[in-house]
Short mmCIF file of C-alpha atoms in Angstrom, two decimals:
data_model
loop_
_atom_site.label_atom_id
_atom_site.label_comp_id
_atom_site.label_asym_id
_atom_site.label_seq_id
_atom_site.Cartn_x
_atom_site.Cartn_y
_atom_site.Cartn_z
CA MET A 1 -100.23 -109.46 -186.19
CA SER A 2 -97.85 -106.13 -185.76
CA ILE A 3 -96.41 -105.13 -182.79
CA ARG A 4 -95.42 -101.33 -181.63
CA ILE A 5 -92.31 -101.72 -179.60
CA ALA A 6 -90.59 -99.16 -177.94
CA ILE A 7 -86.70 -98.86 -177.23
CA ALA A 8 -85.67 -96.48 -173.58
CA GLN A 9 -82.04 -95.31 -174.76
CA MET A 10 -81.03 -94.02 -170.93
CA ASN A 11 -78.45 -93.32 -169.01
CA PRO A 12 -78.74 -94.99 -165.60
CA ARG A 13 -77.49 -93.77 -162.67
CA LEU A 14 -74.43 -96.15 -161.30
CA GLY A 15 -75.44 -98.31 -158.38
CA ASP A 16 -78.81 -96.75 -157.67
CA LEU A 17 -81.51 -99.24 -157.98
CA ARG A 18 -84.12 -96.79 -156.51
CA VAL A 19 -83.40 -93.82 -158.98
CA ASN A 20 -83.44 -96.21 -161.66
CA LEU A 21 -86.46 -98.02 -161.28
CA ASP A 22 -88.18 -94.53 -161.12
CA LEU A 23 -86.70 -93.96 -164.55
CA TYR A 24 -88.22 -97.31 -165.37
CA GLU A 25 -91.51 -96.24 -164.34
CA GLN A 26 -91.33 -93.22 -166.31
CA TYR A 27 -90.33 -94.76 -169.61
CA LEU A 28 -92.90 -97.04 -168.83
CA GLN A 29 -95.46 -94.27 -168.59
CA ARG A 30 -94.14 -92.99 -171.50
CA ALA A 31 -94.10 -95.73 -173.72
CA ALA A 32 -97.91 -96.59 -172.75
CA ALA A 33 -99.01 -93.15 -173.23
CA GLY A 34 -97.24 -93.39 -177.10
CA GLY A 35 -99.51 -96.79 -177.79
CA ALA A 36 -96.36 -99.28 -176.95
CA GLU A 37 -97.11 -102.58 -176.50
CA LEU A 38 -93.21 -103.88 -175.85
CA LEU A 39 -90.67 -102.04 -174.21
CA LEU A 40 -87.01 -102.87 -174.17
CA PHE A 41 -84.61 -101.42 -171.78
CA PRO A 42 -80.65 -101.65 -171.99
CA GLU A 43 -78.07 -104.13 -170.43
CA LEU A 44 -77.65 -103.68 -166.91
CA SER A 45 -80.14 -100.42 -167.05
CA LEU A 46 -81.11 -100.90 -163.74
CA THR A 47 -78.01 -100.64 -162.10
CA GLY A 48 -75.39 -99.20 -164.44
CA TYR A 49 -72.55 -101.29 -166.06
CA PHE A 50 -68.89 -100.82 -164.34
CA LEU A 51 -70.30 -102.14 -160.71
CA ARG A 52 -66.95 -104.25 -160.15
CA ASP A 53 -67.30 -105.26 -156.41
CA THR A 54 -70.62 -103.55 -155.89
CA VAL A 55 -72.18 -106.22 -157.81
CA PRO A 56 -73.75 -108.31 -154.85
CA SER A 57 -75.07 -105.24 -153.24
CA VAL A 58 -77.52 -104.37 -156.43
CA ALA A 59 -78.32 -107.74 -157.26
CA LEU A 60 -82.03 -108.97 -157.00
CA ASN A 61 -83.28 -112.33 -156.52
CA MET A 62 -86.94 -113.24 -157.40
CA LYS A 63 -88.16 -112.60 -154.26
CA SER A 64 -86.83 -109.00 -153.93
CA THR A 65 -89.40 -106.17 -153.35
CA GLU A 66 -87.91 -104.36 -156.54
CA MET A 67 -88.99 -107.51 -158.31
CA THR A 68 -92.51 -107.36 -156.91
CA ARG A 69 -92.51 -103.68 -158.25
CA LEU A 70 -91.28 -104.70 -161.64
CA LYS A 71 -93.87 -107.24 -161.77
CA ALA A 72 -96.82 -104.94 -160.96
CA LEU A 73 -95.63 -102.71 -163.88
CA SER A 74 -95.70 -104.87 -166.53
CA ARG A 75 -99.29 -105.35 -165.87
CA LYS A 76 -99.69 -102.27 -168.03
CA LEU A 77 -97.11 -103.23 -170.41
CA PRO A 78 -94.66 -105.98 -170.84
CA PHE A 79 -91.13 -105.10 -170.88
CA VAL A 80 -87.34 -106.56 -170.50
CA ALA A 81 -85.27 -105.44 -167.72
CA GLY A 82 -81.59 -105.59 -167.44
CA MET A 83 -80.38 -106.46 -164.08
CA VAL A 84 -78.00 -108.26 -161.76
CA GLU A 85 -79.93 -111.48 -160.63
CA GLU A 86 -78.58 -113.26 -157.83
CA SER A 87 -79.70 -117.25 -157.99
CA ALA A 88 -80.49 -119.61 -155.26
CA ASP A 89 -77.48 -120.39 -154.48
CA HIS A 90 -75.68 -116.76 -154.67
CA ARG A 91 -74.29 -116.75 -157.72
CA PHE A 92 -74.35 -113.59 -159.65
CA PHE A 93 -75.75 -112.98 -163.58
CA ASN A 94 -75.92 -110.06 -166.08
CA SER A 95 -79.59 -111.10 -166.76
CA ALA A 96 -82.25 -109.79 -168.85
CA VAL A 97 -85.73 -110.33 -167.75
CA TYR A 98 -88.93 -110.50 -169.52
CA PHE A 99 -91.97 -109.27 -167.65
CA GLU A 100 -95.29 -109.73 -169.20
CA GLU A 101 -98.89 -109.30 -167.20
CA GLY A 102 -97.59 -109.17 -163.49
CA GLU A 103 -95.13 -112.21 -163.95
CA VAL A 104 -91.57 -113.35 -165.05
CA ARG A 105 -91.89 -115.08 -168.17
CA HIS A 106 -88.34 -115.47 -168.79
CA VAL A 107 -84.62 -114.78 -167.75
CA HIS A 108 -81.73 -114.70 -170.02
CA ARG A 109 -78.27 -115.12 -168.37
CA LYS A 110 -75.60 -113.65 -170.21
CA VAL A 111 -73.22 -116.39 -171.65
CA TYR A 112 -70.53 -114.39 -173.22
CA LEU A 113 -68.95 -112.47 -170.58
CA PRO A 114 -65.86 -110.49 -172.45
CA THR A 115 -62.63 -109.70 -170.52
CA TYR A 116 -60.62 -108.25 -172.94
CA GLY A 117 -60.02 -104.34 -173.35
CA MET A 118 -62.10 -102.28 -171.04
CA PHE A 119 -63.90 -105.42 -170.06
CA ASP A 120 -64.01 -107.76 -166.73
CA GLU A 121 -66.89 -109.27 -166.58
CA GLN A 122 -66.04 -112.81 -165.73
CA ARG A 123 -64.53 -111.45 -162.80
CA TYR A 124 -67.81 -110.45 -160.85
CA PHE A 125 -70.30 -112.55 -162.82
CA ALA A 126 -71.37 -116.19 -163.48
CA ARG A 127 -71.80 -117.42 -166.95
CA GLY A 128 -75.30 -118.29 -168.55
CA ASP A 129 -75.32 -121.80 -169.81
CA ARG A 130 -78.05 -121.77 -172.09
CA VAL A 131 -80.02 -119.98 -174.89
CA ARG A 132 -83.69 -120.59 -175.21
CA VAL A 133 -86.65 -118.71 -177.11
CA PHE A 134 -89.79 -118.33 -174.91
CA ASP A 135 -93.64 -118.02 -175.98
CA SER A 136 -95.20 -114.53 -175.26
CA LYS A 137 -98.60 -113.13 -176.02
CA PHE A 138 -96.56 -112.07 -179.40
CA GLY A 139 -95.41 -115.06 -180.19
CA ARG A 140 -91.60 -116.48 -180.14
CA LEU A 141 -89.09 -114.26 -178.76
CA ALA A 142 -85.33 -114.55 -178.26
CA LEU A 143 -83.07 -112.44 -175.63
CA LEU A 144 -79.37 -112.07 -175.94
CA ILE A 145 -77.23 -109.81 -174.10
CA CYS A 146 -74.71 -107.58 -176.05
CA GLU A 147 -71.52 -109.58 -176.26
CA ASP A 148 -73.77 -112.80 -176.98
CA LEU A 149 -74.20 -111.73 -180.58
CA TRP A 150 -70.89 -111.35 -181.18
CA HIS A 151 -70.81 -115.24 -181.14
CA PRO A 152 -72.88 -116.35 -184.34
CA SER A 153 -73.61 -119.56 -182.67
CA THR A 154 -76.41 -117.91 -180.36
CA ILE A 155 -78.33 -116.21 -183.45
CA TYR A 156 -78.04 -119.47 -184.99
CA LEU A 157 -79.66 -121.28 -182.11
CA ALA A 158 -82.34 -118.74 -181.24
CA ALA A 159 -83.31 -118.55 -185.30
CA LEU A 160 -83.74 -122.67 -185.17
CA ASP A 161 -85.37 -122.45 -182.01
CA GLY A 162 -88.17 -120.70 -183.90
CA ALA A 163 -87.75 -116.75 -182.72
CA LEU A 164 -89.41 -114.48 -184.79
CA VAL A 165 -87.71 -111.29 -182.83
CA VAL A 166 -84.52 -111.20 -181.14
CA LEU A 167 -84.23 -108.48 -178.60
CA CYS A 168 -80.76 -107.45 -177.32
CA PRO A 169 -80.46 -105.27 -174.57
CA SER A 170 -76.71 -103.58 -174.84
CA ALA A 171 -74.15 -101.54 -172.95
CA SER A 172 -71.40 -101.04 -176.02
CA PRO A 173 -69.48 -98.30 -175.32
CA LEU A 174 -67.29 -96.19 -177.53
CA ARG A 175 -64.40 -97.53 -179.01
CA GLY A 176 -63.06 -95.01 -181.55
CA ILE A 177 -63.92 -93.25 -184.64
CA VAL A 178 -63.25 -94.97 -188.07
CA ASP A 179 -60.65 -93.12 -190.24
CA GLY A 180 -62.49 -91.01 -192.74
CA GLN A 181 -66.01 -91.50 -190.58
CA ASN A 182 -67.99 -89.53 -188.51
CA GLN A 183 -68.87 -92.95 -186.48
CA ASP A 184 -67.76 -95.06 -183.87
CA ASP A 185 -66.26 -98.43 -184.81
CA ASN A 186 -68.40 -100.47 -182.29
CA ALA A 187 -71.52 -98.56 -183.99
CA ARG A 188 -70.50 -99.33 -187.35
CA TYR A 189 -69.89 -103.01 -186.50
CA TRP A 190 -72.96 -103.59 -184.39
CA GLU A 191 -74.99 -101.65 -187.73
CA MET A 192 -73.79 -104.35 -189.73
CA ILE A 193 -74.32 -107.36 -187.95
CA ASN A 194 -77.76 -106.38 -186.85
CA ARG A 195 -78.51 -106.18 -190.63
CA ALA A 196 -76.80 -109.38 -191.44
CA TYR A 197 -78.44 -111.49 -189.01
CA ALA A 198 -81.68 -110.09 -189.64
CA GLU A 199 -81.74 -110.72 -193.50
CA THR A 200 -79.68 -114.13 -192.65
CA TYR A 201 -82.25 -115.58 -190.55
CA SER A 202 -85.49 -113.66 -191.55
CA LEU A 203 -86.34 -112.38 -188.26
CA PHE A 204 -86.58 -108.50 -186.36
CA MET A 205 -83.59 -107.43 -184.55
CA ILE A 206 -84.41 -105.03 -182.08
CA TYR A 207 -81.33 -103.37 -180.48
CA GLY A 208 -81.36 -101.56 -177.48
CA ASN A 209 -78.18 -99.57 -176.24
CA ARG A 210 -77.39 -97.14 -173.51
CA CYS A 211 -76.11 -93.68 -173.51
CA GLY A 212 -73.86 -91.79 -171.13
CA PHE A 213 -70.90 -92.10 -169.04
CA GLU A 214 -69.38 -94.28 -166.34
CA ASP A 215 -65.88 -93.93 -164.97
CA GLY A 216 -64.66 -92.22 -168.31
CA VAL A 217 -66.32 -94.61 -170.49
CA GLY A 218 -69.03 -93.32 -172.90
CA PHE A 219 -71.77 -95.15 -174.36
CA TRP A 220 -72.42 -94.41 -178.20
CA GLY A 221 -76.54 -95.06 -178.00
CA GLY A 222 -77.40 -95.58 -181.61
CA SER A 223 -80.84 -98.32 -180.67
CA GLU A 224 -82.35 -99.64 -183.58
CA ILE A 225 -84.98 -101.72 -185.21
CA VAL A 226 -84.34 -103.89 -188.24
CA ASP A 227 -86.77 -106.16 -190.24
CA PRO A 228 -85.94 -109.49 -191.83
CA PHE A 229 -85.22 -107.85 -195.29
CA GLY A 230 -82.29 -105.92 -193.37
CA GLN A 231 -83.97 -102.79 -193.45
CA LEU A 232 -83.89 -100.35 -191.23
CA ILE A 233 -87.35 -99.60 -189.52
CA ALA A 234 -86.14 -96.91 -186.88
CA LYS A 235 -83.15 -95.50 -185.56
CA ALA A 236 -82.06 -93.51 -181.96
CA LYS A 237 -79.83 -90.86 -181.81
CA TYR A 238 -76.19 -91.72 -181.12
CA TYR A 239 -74.69 -90.66 -177.70
CA ASP A 240 -77.99 -88.85 -176.35
CA GLU A 241 -81.18 -90.51 -174.48
CA ASP A 242 -83.53 -90.86 -176.93
CA PHE A 243 -87.20 -92.69 -177.07
CA LEU A 244 -87.78 -95.00 -180.02
CA VAL A 245 -90.99 -96.38 -180.94
CA ALA A 246 -91.89 -98.54 -184.22
CA GLU A 247 -94.33 -100.96 -185.14
CA ILE A 248 -93.19 -104.11 -186.50
CA ALA A 249 -95.59 -106.45 -188.98
CA LEU A 250 -94.63 -109.95 -188.03
CA GLU A 251 -96.18 -111.11 -191.03
CA SER A 252 -92.70 -110.07 -193.00
CA VAL A 253 -91.29 -112.66 -191.47
CA ARG A 254 -93.50 -115.23 -193.10
CA ARG A 255 -92.77 -113.50 -196.55
CA LYS A 256 -89.30 -113.55 -196.27
CA ARG A 257 -88.93 -117.06 -195.07
CA THR A 258 -91.18 -118.03 -197.88
CA MET A 259 -89.21 -116.16 -200.33
CA SER A 260 -85.70 -117.53 -198.80
CA PRO A 261 -86.39 -120.77 -197.23
CA LEU A 262 -82.72 -121.28 -195.45
CA LEU A 263 -84.06 -121.97 -192.11
CA ARG A 264 -86.31 -124.48 -193.66
CA ASP A 265 -83.50 -126.01 -195.47
CA GLU A 266 -80.57 -126.01 -192.66
CA ASP A 267 -79.37 -129.72 -191.82
CA ILE A 268 -78.99 -129.33 -187.87
CA ASP A 269 -77.52 -133.16 -188.06
CA LEU A 270 -74.88 -132.17 -189.96
CA THR A 271 -74.24 -128.92 -187.93
CA ILE A 272 -74.08 -131.54 -184.80
CA ASN A 273 -72.02 -134.18 -186.27
CA GLU A 274 -69.23 -131.68 -187.34
CA LEU A 275 -69.63 -129.90 -184.01
CA MET A 276 -68.74 -133.17 -182.10
CA ARG A 277 -65.86 -134.21 -184.61
CA ILE A 278 -64.42 -130.65 -183.81
CA ARG A 279 -65.14 -130.76 -180.34
CA GLU A 280 -63.39 -134.04 -179.85
CA ARG A 281 -60.59 -133.09 -182.31
CA PRO A 282 -58.21 -131.42 -179.20
CA ALA A 283 -58.76 -134.56 -177.18
CA ALA A 284 -58.02 -137.31 -180.18
CA ALA A 285 -54.90 -135.26 -180.82
CA VAL A 286 -53.49 -135.82 -177.45
CA GLU A 287 -54.30 -139.18 -177.44
CA ILE A 288 -52.30 -139.79 -180.66
CA GLN A 289 -49.54 -137.67 -179.53
CA LYS A 290 -49.58 -140.53 -176.14
CA LEU A 291 -49.46 -143.27 -178.74
CA LYS A 292 -46.83 -141.84 -180.54
CA GLY A 293 -44.79 -141.26 -177.52
CA ALA A 294 -45.27 -145.04 -176.08
CA THR A 295 -44.57 -146.37 -179.31
CA VAL A 296 -41.13 -144.13 -179.27
CA GLN A 297 -40.39 -145.24 -175.59
CA ARG A 298 -41.12 -149.14 -176.81
CA PHE A 299 -38.66 -148.75 -179.64
CA LYS A 300 -35.88 -147.37 -177.34
CA ALA A 301 -36.46 -149.98 -175.18
CA ALA A 302 -35.97 -152.47 -177.54
CA LYS A 303 -33.07 -151.25 -179.21
CA LYS A 304 -31.55 -150.70 -175.66
CA ALA A 305 -32.37 -154.58 -174.84
CA LYS A 306 -30.39 -155.89 -177.74
CA ARG A 307 -27.18 -154.25 -176.86
#
């Protein structure tokens, strides 16, 4: 089976749902006209990234009129939207939503919210609490948002859960040019891990980054599609808006996993057991210190009683 996948490397307008929804519709029409079967939009591309205290004003719940419009658009073409999602108990999430055939088929809430450097996501968003692969008309897919993939546990879980393709909407900013290279340091790192993850776990990495500037911060673009052998299939321009369309053959996942059956040989019980040991280690260390302290106190008390 082959899929023609498109990536809309766009520059959304900060805080303007109406304008960004119109951009979505334009990109979806362009993707359909180009024969694409699935379209990936970047992280928070319905709202812009540096929202701060305006997060509640642009949040969408599953009954919002904008969600009705997005569902209708997916009747022509499945796509991944990046948005602020409001839960029933009024928490706000940085979410990626997969729409297919007029329905919401999957929602991933970003689990790792960066708080270093220029980032302050945990101040405005609640953390997601799960990583789940889902079934689509194309097979098993995974959604992971930007920082999620800087934590290797997420791609590991997705691969073990049967993902053939990982879709990563991103809002990765410029960080600085590497010495002696005309390339941003963030771009270099993302390109390295996309290839490493794709080849290690024998799956497709579909990375959709945004471009443009917000609040004086630039985004480097450079969206890409990498196959299970770590080979680059398609690459978008750096820094500028672009529209990427490429065909991926899912048969290559089977071929790579047959050649390198690393996932087949993975010992999940070993991993679980060791993680449980590591999780309990801090608590065990505290208990040991308490016991040592109690022993010392008893010794001192006994010594004092003898006097």
